[in-house]
Coordinates of C-alpha atoms in Angstrom, one line a residue:
Chain A
X345 CA -9.5 -11.2 23.0
X346 CA -6.8 -8.3 23.7
X347 CA -3.9 -8.2 26.3
X348 CA -4.6 -7.8 29.9
X349 CA -4.5 -4.2 30.6
X350 CA -7.5 -3.8 28.3
X351 CA -9.6 -6.2 29.8
X352 CA -12.4 -3.9 30.3
X353 CA -15.2 -3.4 27.5
X354 CA -14.6 -0.2 25.5
X355 CA -18.0 0.3 24.6
X356 CA -19.9 1.2 27.9
X357 CA -23.0 2.9 29.1
X358 CA -23.8 6.6 28.7
X359 CA -25.6 8.1 31.7
X360 CA -28.4 8.1 29.0
X361 CA -28.5 4.2 28.4
X362 CA -26.9 4.8 25.1
X363 CA -23.9 2.6 23.9
X364 CA -22.2 5.7 22.3
X365 CA -19.7 3.6 20.6
X366 CA -22.0 1.6 19.0
X367 CA -24.2 4.6 17.3
X368 CA -20.7 6.4 16.5
X369 CA -19.8 3.1 14.4
X370 CA -23.5 4.0 12.5
X371 CA -22.4 7.3 12.0
X372 CA -19.0 5.8 10.1
X373 CA -21.5 3.5 8.2
X374 CA -24.0 6.6 6.9
X375 CA -20.9 8.2 5.7
X376 CA -19.8 4.8 3.7
X377 CA -20.8 4.2 0.1
X378 CA -24.5 3.6 -0.6
X379 CA -25.2 -0.3 -1.0
X380 CA -28.9 -1.4 -1.4
X381 CA -30.8 -4.9 -1.5
X382 CA -33.9 -5.8 -3.2
X383 CA -35.9 -9.1 -2.8
X384 CA -37.7 -10.3 -5.7
X385 CA -40.5 -13.1 -6.2
X386 CA -38.1 -15.4 -7.4
X387 CA -34.6 -14.0 -6.0
X388 CA -32.6 -11.5 -4.4
X389 CA -30.2 -8.6 -6.2
X390 CA -27.5 -6.7 -4.1
X391 CA -25.4 -3.4 -5.4
X392 CA -23.5 -1.0 -4.3
X393 CA -21.5 2.0 -5.6
X394 CA -17.7 1.3 -5.9
X395 CA -16.4 4.9 -5.7
X396 CA -12.4 4.8 -6.2
X397 CA -10.1 7.6 -5.2
X398 CA -8.4 8.2 -7.7
X399 CA -8.4 6.7 -11.8
X400 CA -5.3 5.6 -11.1
X401 CA -6.8 2.9 -8.7
X402 CA -7.2 -0.7 -10.5
X403 CA -10.5 -1.2 -10.4
X404 CA -10.7 -5.1 -10.9
X405 CA -8.5 -5.4 -7.8
X406 CA -11.2 -4.3 -5.7
X407 CA -14.6 -6.0 -5.2
X408 CA -17.1 -4.7 -2.5
X409 CA -19.8 -7.7 -3.1
X410 CA -18.7 -10.8 -1.8
X411 CA -19.6 -14.5 -2.3
X412 CA -19.9 -16.1 1.7
X413 CA -21.3 -19.6 0.1
X414 CA -22.5 -21.0 -3.5
X415 CA -25.9 -19.6 -2.6
X416 CA -25.2 -16.7 -0.2
X417 CA -23.5 -13.3 -1.3
X418 CA -23.0 -10.1 1.0
X419 CA -22.5 -6.2 0.3
X420 CA -21.3 -3.6 2.8
X421 CA -21.2 0.0 3.7
X422 CA -19.1 2.0 6.2
X423 CA -15.1 0.9 6.7
X424 CA -13.7 -1.6 4.3
X425 CA -11.1 -3.5 6.1
X426 CA -14.1 -4.3 8.8
X427 CA -15.3 -6.1 6.4
X428 CA -12.9 -8.4 5.5
X429 CA -12.4 -9.8 8.9
X430 CA -16.8 -10.1 8.9
X431 CA -16.5 -11.9 5.4
X432 CA -13.5 -14.2 6.5
X433 CA -15.2 -15.3 9.7
X434 CA -18.5 -15.5 8.1
X435 CA -17.0 -17.8 5.5
X436 CA -15.1 -20.3 8.4
X437 CA -18.6 -20.9 10.4
X438 CA -20.9 -21.8 7.1
X439 CA -17.5 -24.4 5.9
X440 CA -17.4 -25.5 9.8
X441 CA -21.7 -26.1 9.6
X442 CA -21.2 -28.0 6.5
X443 CA -18.6 -29.9 7.7
X444 CA -21.0 -30.8 10.8
X445 CA -24.4 -31.5 8.9
X446 CA -23.0 -32.3 5.9
X447 CA -25.4 -29.7 4.6
X448 CA -25.8 -25.9 3.4
X449 CA -26.0 -23.4 6.4
X450 CA -29.3 -22.1 6.1
X451 CA -29.5 -18.0 5.1
X452 CA -30.7 -17.1 8.7
X453 CA -27.8 -19.4 10.4
X454 CA -25.3 -17.6 8.8
X455 CA -26.4 -14.2 9.2
X456 CA -27.3 -14.9 13.2
X457 CA -23.3 -16.0 13.9
X458 CA -22.1 -12.9 12.1
X459 CA -24.5 -11.0 14.0
X460 CA -22.9 -12.7 17.0
X461 CA -19.6 -12.0 16.3
X462 CA -20.5 -8.0 16.0
X463 CA -22.4 -8.2 18.7
X464 CA -19.3 -9.7 20.8
X465 CA -17.5 -6.8 19.4
X466 CA -19.4 -4.4 22.1
X467 CA -18.9 -6.1 24.9
X468 CA -15.4 -7.4 24.6
X469 CA -12.5 -6.1 26.4
X470 CA -10.0 -3.7 23.9
X471 CA -12.2 -3.5 21.0
X472 CA -14.2 -1.3 18.9
X473 CA -17.5 -2.4 17.7
X474 CA -17.1 -3.4 13.9
X475 CA -17.8 -0.3 11.5
X476 CA -20.2 -1.3 8.7
X477 CA -23.5 -2.9 7.9
X478 CA -24.1 -5.8 5.8
X479 CA -26.6 -6.4 3.5
X480 CA -26.9 -10.9 3.2
X481 CA -28.1 -11.9 0.2
X482 CA -29.4 -15.3 0.3
X483 CA -31.8 -17.9 -1.3
X484 CA -31.6 -21.3 0.5
X485 CA -34.9 -23.8 0.9
X486 CA -37.1 -21.0 2.4
X487 CA -36.7 -19.1 -0.3
X488 CA -35.0 -15.9 -1.1
X489 CA -33.8 -13.8 1.6
X490 CA -33.0 -10.2 2.3
X491 CA -31.0 -9.5 6.0
X492 CA -29.3 -6.8 7.1
X493 CA -26.9 -6.3 10.3
X494 CA -25.8 -3.6 11.7
X495 CA -22.9 -2.9 14.1
X496 CA -24.9 -3.4 17.1
X497 CA -25.1 -7.3 16.3
X498 CA -28.9 -6.9 15.1
X499 CA -30.4 -7.8 12.2
X500 CA -33.9 -7.8 10.5
X501 CA -35.3 -9.4 7.0
X502 CA -36.2 -7.1 4.4
X503 CA -37.9 -6.9 1.1
X504 CA -35.7 -4.1 0.3
X505 CA -33.1 -2.2 2.2
X506 CA -30.4 0.7 1.6
X507 CA -27.6 2.1 3.7
X508 CA -25.1 4.7 3.7
X509 CA -24.8 8.1 2.6
X510 CA -28.1 8.4 0.4
X511 CA -29.7 5.8 2.4
X512 CA -32.9 7.8 3.2
X513 CA -33.3 8.5 -0.4
X514 CA -32.8 5.9 -1.5
X515 CA -35.1 4.3 0.9
X516 CA -37.8 6.2 0.0
X517 CA -37.4 5.6 -3.6
X518 CA -37.3 1.7 -3.2
X519 CA -40.8 2.5 -0.8
X520 CA -42.5 3.6 -4.3
X521 CA -41.1 1.5 -6.7
X522 CA -41.3 -2.0 -4.7
X523 CA -43.7 -5.0 -5.2
X524 CA -44.2 -8.2 -3.6
X525 CA -44.5 -9.6 -7.4
X526 CA -41.5 -8.5 -8.5
X527 CA -39.6 -10.1 -10.9
X528 CA -35.5 -10.6 -10.4
X529 CA -35.0 -9.0 -13.3
X530 CA -37.5 -6.1 -12.6
X531 CA -35.1 -5.9 -9.2
X532 CA -32.4 -5.6 -10.8
X533 CA -33.5 -2.8 -12.9
X534 CA -35.2 -0.7 -9.4
X535 CA -31.8 -1.2 -7.7
X536 CA -29.9 0.6 -10.8
X537 CA -32.2 2.9 -11.0
X538 CA -32.2 3.5 -7.1
X539 CA -29.1 3.9 -7.2
X540 CA -28.7 6.3 -9.9
X541 CA -30.8 8.7 -7.7
X542 CA -28.1 9.3 -5.3
X543 CA -25.4 9.3 -7.7
X544 CA -22.4 12.1 -8.0
X545 CA -21.0 11.6 -11.7
X546 CA -21.7 9.6 -14.6
X547 CA -23.0 5.9 -13.3
X548 CA -21.2 3.3 -15.9
X549 CA -20.5 -0.3 -15.3
X550 CA -17.1 0.6 -14.0
X551 CA -18.3 2.1 -10.8
X552 CA -21.2 0.3 -9.9
X553 CA -21.3 -3.3 -8.2
X554 CA -24.4 -6.2 -8.8
X555 CA -25.0 -9.2 -7.4
X556 CA -27.8 -11.5 -7.9
X557 CA -29.6 -15.2 -6.7
X558 CA -32.3 -16.3 -8.7
X559 CA -33.9 -19.9 -8.8
X560 CA -31.0 -21.8 -9.8
X561 CA -29.2 -20.8 -5.8
X562 CA -26.0 -19.9 -7.1
X563 CA -24.9 -16.4 -6.1
X564 CA -23.5 -14.4 -9.0
X565 CA -21.4 -11.2 -9.0
X566 CA -22.3 -9.6 -12.5
X567 CA -19.5 -8.7 -14.6
X568 CA -19.1 -5.4 -15.8
X569 CA -20.4 -6.0 -19.5
X570 CA -23.4 -7.2 -17.9
X571 CA -24.5 -4.8 -15.8
X572 CA -23.9 -2.3 -19.2
X573 CA -26.7 -4.9 -20.8
X574 CA -28.6 -3.8 -17.7
X575 CA -27.8 0.3 -18.0
X576 CA -29.3 0.3 -21.5
X577 CA -32.2 -1.1 -20.7
X578 CA -33.0 0.9 -18.1
X579 CA -31.7 4.4 -20.3
Chain B
X697 CA -7.7 5.1 33.6
X698 CA -11.0 5.6 32.7
X699 CA -13.3 4.4 30.0
X700 CA -13.7 5.7 26.0
X701 CA -17.2 6.2 24.8
X702 CA -16.5 9.6 24.3
X703 CA -14.5 10.9 27.5
X704 CA -11.6 12.1 25.3
X705 CA -10.3 8.9 25.2
X706 CA -11.2 8.3 21.3
X707 CA -8.2 10.7 20.5
X708 CA -5.9 8.0 22.0
X709 CA -6.5 4.3 21.4
X710 CA -9.2 3.3 18.3
X711 CA -12.1 3.5 19.2
X712 CA -15.0 5.7 17.5
X713 CA -15.0 9.1 17.6
X714 CA -19.1 11.2 17.7
X715 CA -18.5 11.8 13.9
X716 CA -17.6 7.7 13.3
X717 CA -14.2 8.5 12.6
X718 CA -10.9 6.6 13.7
X719 CA -8.8 9.1 15.2
X720 CA -5.6 6.9 15.8
X721 CA -6.0 6.0 12.5
X722 CA -6.0 9.3 11.0
X723 CA -2.9 10.3 13.1
X724 CA -1.3 7.2 11.7
X725 CA -1.6 8.4 8.4
X726 CA -0.3 11.9 9.5
X727 CA 3.1 10.0 10.7
X728 CA 3.5 8.7 7.4
X729 CA 3.4 12.3 5.9
X730 CA 5.7 13.8 8.7
X731 CA 8.5 11.5 7.6
X732 CA 9.0 14.1 5.0
X733 CA 9.6 11.7 2.3
X734 CA 7.7 10.8 -1.1
X735 CA 7.3 7.6 -2.9
X736 CA 6.3 6.9 -6.2
X737 CA 5.1 3.9 -7.5
X738 CA 4.5 3.0 -11.6
X739 CA 2.9 -0.2 -13.2
X740 CA 3.8 -0.5 -16.7
X741 CA 2.7 -3.7 -19.3
X742 CA 5.8 -5.7 -18.3
X743 CA 7.3 -4.6 -15.3
X744 CA 6.8 -2.2 -12.0
X745 CA 9.0 0.3 -10.3
X746 CA 8.9 2.3 -6.9
X747 CA 11.1 5.0 -6.7
X748 CA 11.5 6.7 -3.6
X749 CA 13.5 9.8 -1.8
X750 CA 16.8 9.0 0.2
X751 CA 17.6 11.2 2.7
X752 CA 20.7 11.0 4.9
X753 CA 20.4 13.5 7.4
X754 CA 24.0 12.9 9.2
X755 CA 27.6 12.4 6.7
X756 CA 28.5 10.1 9.6
X757 CA 25.9 7.7 8.7
X758 CA 26.5 4.5 6.6
X759 CA 24.4 5.1 3.5
X760 CA 24.0 1.7 2.8
X761 CA 22.0 0.9 5.7
X762 CA 19.5 3.8 4.8
X763 CA 17.1 2.0 2.5
X764 CA 13.2 2.3 2.7
X765 CA 13.2 -0.6 -0.3
X766 CA 12.9 -3.9 0.8
X767 CA 12.8 -7.6 -0.6
X768 CA 10.1 -9.7 0.9
X769 CA 10.8 -13.1 -0.9
X770 CA 13.0 -13.4 -4.4
X771 CA 9.7 -12.3 -5.8
X772 CA 8.1 -9.5 -4.1
X773 CA 9.5 -6.0 -3.0
X774 CA 8.1 -3.9 -0.8
X775 CA 8.7 -0.1 0.1
X776 CA 7.6 0.8 3.2
X777 CA 7.1 4.9 3.2
X778 CA 6.7 6.2 7.2
X779 CA 8.4 5.3 10.4
X780 CA 11.3 3.8 9.8
X781 CA 10.5 1.1 13.4
X782 CA 7.3 0.3 12.0
X783 CA 8.4 -0.5 8.8
X784 CA 11.4 -2.9 10.1
X785 CA 8.9 -4.8 11.7
X786 CA 6.3 -4.9 8.9
X787 CA 8.8 -5.9 6.7
X788 CA 10.0 -8.7 9.2
X789 CA 6.7 -9.9 9.4
X790 CA 5.9 -10.0 5.9
X791 CA 9.0 -12.0 5.2
X792 CA 7.8 -14.4 7.7
X793 CA 4.6 -14.7 6.2
X794 CA 5.8 -15.3 2.5
X795 CA 8.0 -18.0 3.6
X796 CA 5.6 -19.8 5.5
X797 CA 2.9 -19.3 2.6
X798 CA 6.1 -20.8 -0.1
X799 CA 6.2 -24.1 2.8
X800 CA 2.4 -24.2 3.8
X801 CA 0.7 -23.8 -0.1
X802 CA 4.1 -25.0 -2.0
X803 CA 4.1 -22.2 -4.6
X804 CA 5.2 -18.8 -4.1
X805 CA 3.5 -16.0 -2.2
X806 CA 1.0 -13.9 -4.6
X807 CA 1.6 -10.3 -4.5
X808 CA -2.4 -9.1 -3.9
X809 CA -2.3 -12.1 -1.7
X810 CA 0.5 -10.7 1.0
X811 CA -0.8 -7.0 0.1
X812 CA -4.4 -8.5 1.6
X813 CA -2.6 -10.0 4.6
X814 CA -0.2 -6.8 5.2
X815 CA -4.1 -5.2 5.1
X816 CA -6.0 -7.7 7.8
X817 CA -3.6 -7.2 9.8
X818 CA -3.3 -3.6 9.6
X819 CA -7.4 -3.5 10.6
X820 CA -6.6 -6.1 13.5
X821 CA -4.5 -2.5 15.2
X822 CA -7.6 -0.8 14.2
X823 CA -9.9 -2.8 16.1
X824 CA -8.2 -3.6 19.1
X825 CA -7.0 -1.1 21.9
X826 CA -3.8 -3.1 22.8
X827 CA -1.5 -2.6 19.6
X828 CA -1.6 1.2 18.0
X829 CA -1.5 1.2 13.6
X830 CA 1.7 1.2 12.1
X831 CA 2.8 4.8 10.8
X832 CA 3.5 2.6 7.5
X833 CA 2.0 3.2 4.3
X834 CA 3.6 -0.1 2.4
X835 CA 3.8 -0.5 -1.7
X836 CA 4.1 -4.2 -2.9
X837 CA 5.5 -5.0 -6.3
X838 CA 5.7 -8.3 -8.1
X839 CA 5.2 -10.1 -11.4
X840 CA 2.5 -12.3 -10.8
X841 CA 2.0 -15.9 -13.0
X842 CA -1.5 -14.7 -14.7
X843 CA -2.5 -10.8 -14.1
X844 CA 0.8 -10.2 -15.1
X845 CA 2.8 -7.2 -13.0
X846 CA 0.8 -5.6 -10.0
X847 CA 1.8 -2.7 -7.6
X848 CA -0.8 -2.9 -4.3
X849 CA -0.6 0.2 -1.9
X850 CA -1.6 -0.7 1.8
X851 CA -2.5 2.0 4.9
X852 CA -3.1 2.2 8.5
X853 CA -6.5 1.9 7.8
X854 CA -6.2 -1.9 6.2
X855 CA -7.5 -0.8 3.1
X856 CA -5.7 -1.8 0.3
X857 CA -5.6 -1.4 -3.4
X858 CA -4.3 -2.1 -6.9
X859 CA -2.3 0.6 -8.8
X860 CA -2.0 1.1 -12.3
X861 CA 0.4 4.2 -10.2
X862 CA 0.5 5.7 -7.3
X863 CA 2.0 7.8 -4.6
X864 CA 2.6 8.4 -0.3
X865 CA 4.6 10.8 1.4
X866 CA 4.3 14.5 1.9
X867 CA 3.8 15.5 -1.9
X868 CA 1.7 12.7 -2.5
X869 CA -1.5 14.5 -4.0
X870 CA 0.9 16.5 -6.3
X871 CA 2.4 13.0 -7.6
X872 CA -1.5 11.5 -7.9
X873 CA -2.2 14.4 -10.3
X874 CA 1.1 14.0 -12.1
X875 CA 0.7 10.4 -12.8
X876 CA -2.9 10.8 -12.9
X877 CA -2.6 13.0 -15.9
X878 CA 0.6 10.8 -17.4
X879 CA -1.9 7.7 -17.0
X880 CA -5.3 8.9 -18.7
X881 CA -5.3 7.0 -21.2
X882 CA -3.9 3.9 -20.3
X883 CA -0.5 3.5 -22.0
X884 CA 1.4 0.7 -22.2
X885 CA 4.6 1.5 -20.9
X886 CA 8.0 -0.1 -21.6
X887 CA 9.9 -1.1 -18.8
X888 CA 12.3 2.3 -19.7
X889 CA 9.4 4.5 -19.9
X890 CA 7.8 2.6 -16.6
X891 CA 11.0 3.8 -14.8
X892 CA 11.5 7.2 -16.5
X893 CA 7.9 8.5 -15.5
X894 CA 8.4 7.1 -11.6
X895 CA 11.6 9.1 -11.5
X896 CA 10.3 12.5 -13.6
X897 CA 7.1 11.9 -11.3
X898 CA 9.6 12.3 -8.2
X899 CA 11.4 15.5 -9.7
X900 CA 8.5 17.2 -10.7
X901 CA 6.9 17.4 -7.4
X902 CA 10.3 18.0 -5.4
X903 CA 11.1 20.9 -8.1
X904 CA 14.5 19.3 -8.0
X905 CA 16.7 17.1 -10.1
X906 CA 18.8 14.8 -8.1
X907 CA 21.7 12.8 -8.1
X908 CA 21.3 8.8 -8.5
X909 CA 22.8 8.9 -5.0
X910 CA 19.5 10.7 -3.9
X911 CA 16.9 8.3 -4.6
X912 CA 16.6 4.3 -4.1
X913 CA 14.6 2.6 -7.6
X914 CA 13.2 -0.8 -7.1
X915 CA 12.0 -2.9 -10.3
X916 CA 10.7 -6.2 -11.3
X917 CA 9.9 -7.3 -15.0
X918 CA 8.3 -9.9 -16.6
X919 CA 11.2 -11.3 -18.3
X920 CA 13.5 -11.4 -15.1
X921 CA 10.6 -11.5 -12.5
X922 CA 13.3 -11.1 -9.4
X923 CA 12.7 -7.9 -7.4
X924 CA 15.5 -5.7 -7.9
X925 CA 16.7 -2.7 -6.6
X926 CA 19.3 -0.5 -9.0
X927 CA 22.6 0.3 -8.5
X928 CA 24.1 4.0 -8.8
X929 CA 25.2 3.5 -12.0
X930 CA 21.7 1.9 -13.5
X931 CA 20.0 5.2 -12.0
X932 CA 22.3 7.1 -13.3
X933 CA 21.4 5.9 -17.0
X934 CA 17.8 6.7 -16.6
X935 CA 18.5 10.3 -15.2
X936 CA 20.6 10.7 -18.3
X937 CA 17.7 9.4 -20.3
X938 CA 15.8 11.2 -19.0
X939 CA 17.3 14.6 -19.0
X940 CA 18.8 14.0 -22.6
X941 CA 14.9 13.2 -23.3
X942 CA 13.7 16.8 -22.0

């Protein structure tokens, strides 16, 4: 990819052995809006802040949480435009898998392929790494799963994780509250409370997004009124 | 030529700076402001209106050839603020894409699809070193069959949002403040109110009353979902209505 004039990698090793462009990409992620995910015993929840630059923006036109397949959803922290590219590529890879094997793609496989794309952009000529970290939530034969993929292309499976501006406070909060036998509903409440921790301003159903997947193996993005119900339960 | 990785080249091509920023994208935004034009878009309950300044730098120029308002299809309009040459490239590609969409899928490209396509193309320029970002912010307007009037704004970073009202250019922040006050309680503007809000917003931030020949106005209306550029006479009617109202 890229013009022949740029057939050299822009991401190169520094004398100390670091890939500086990737570190800068992680900084870009760290200045993005907070998002988090929690794996419960019977499902996964992902959530994010949805702070818009002005009240003039039509919030119904913006959706940060995206569906990749009927049983896998994703949320990002960092640069929105970069996330759209990854969502599109992941959806295509999932469809190609299904076309070949007539079976929905396992979560680990989709995560691995997405991570490979992100890694390629750290090594190919004339391109920069993606400025996003992704939280992928899915439910397949192996049960509920939550993965985080970083700009470097490395990915890990998490019981609970957070990314973006408020990452350290959020992770501390999650460590305290997480239990292995959590139910999905509790996980949603915990997710909301975690978001509330570092939230600037008044949390409402219009400035957060929540996606869940349960035993029905169908990823669902909650509507504002459903979020409102959960918010009231948390109060 | 030496490699990036912060050796001063983070300002020349779109690679990350140590703070995780893309300087080339930020400079593209500055280029939009440097064009010295302010544009405004307002979405009403059954129409969308965009207004921009028409600065003709030389009296010898043919005024009819100076425009920032471009029809993409019969139903979609695009207002480009920023570098005119980049705007023409963008419009050309958008027209091509909209026509192919119509041919491929058998129905007209909706406003949000076009906005997404433009934004995705802009994102590619922010990630690949061989092309610089375009110094243009585009406002797309159209009537969606299901969702009604739509106004989208796409910027050099690859962001796009739907807007109830928005502004771009030299005085965009003042205009956005003005519009936020007007749209605070989610008013449902009629066609006349939509056009007048847009024009008076521009008048207020530029602090001058202009003649009909100094601005360009584009509209789409539910009753007549074709993108239309208003003639000087039509603009005059609205200007008169505004001054009588005040």
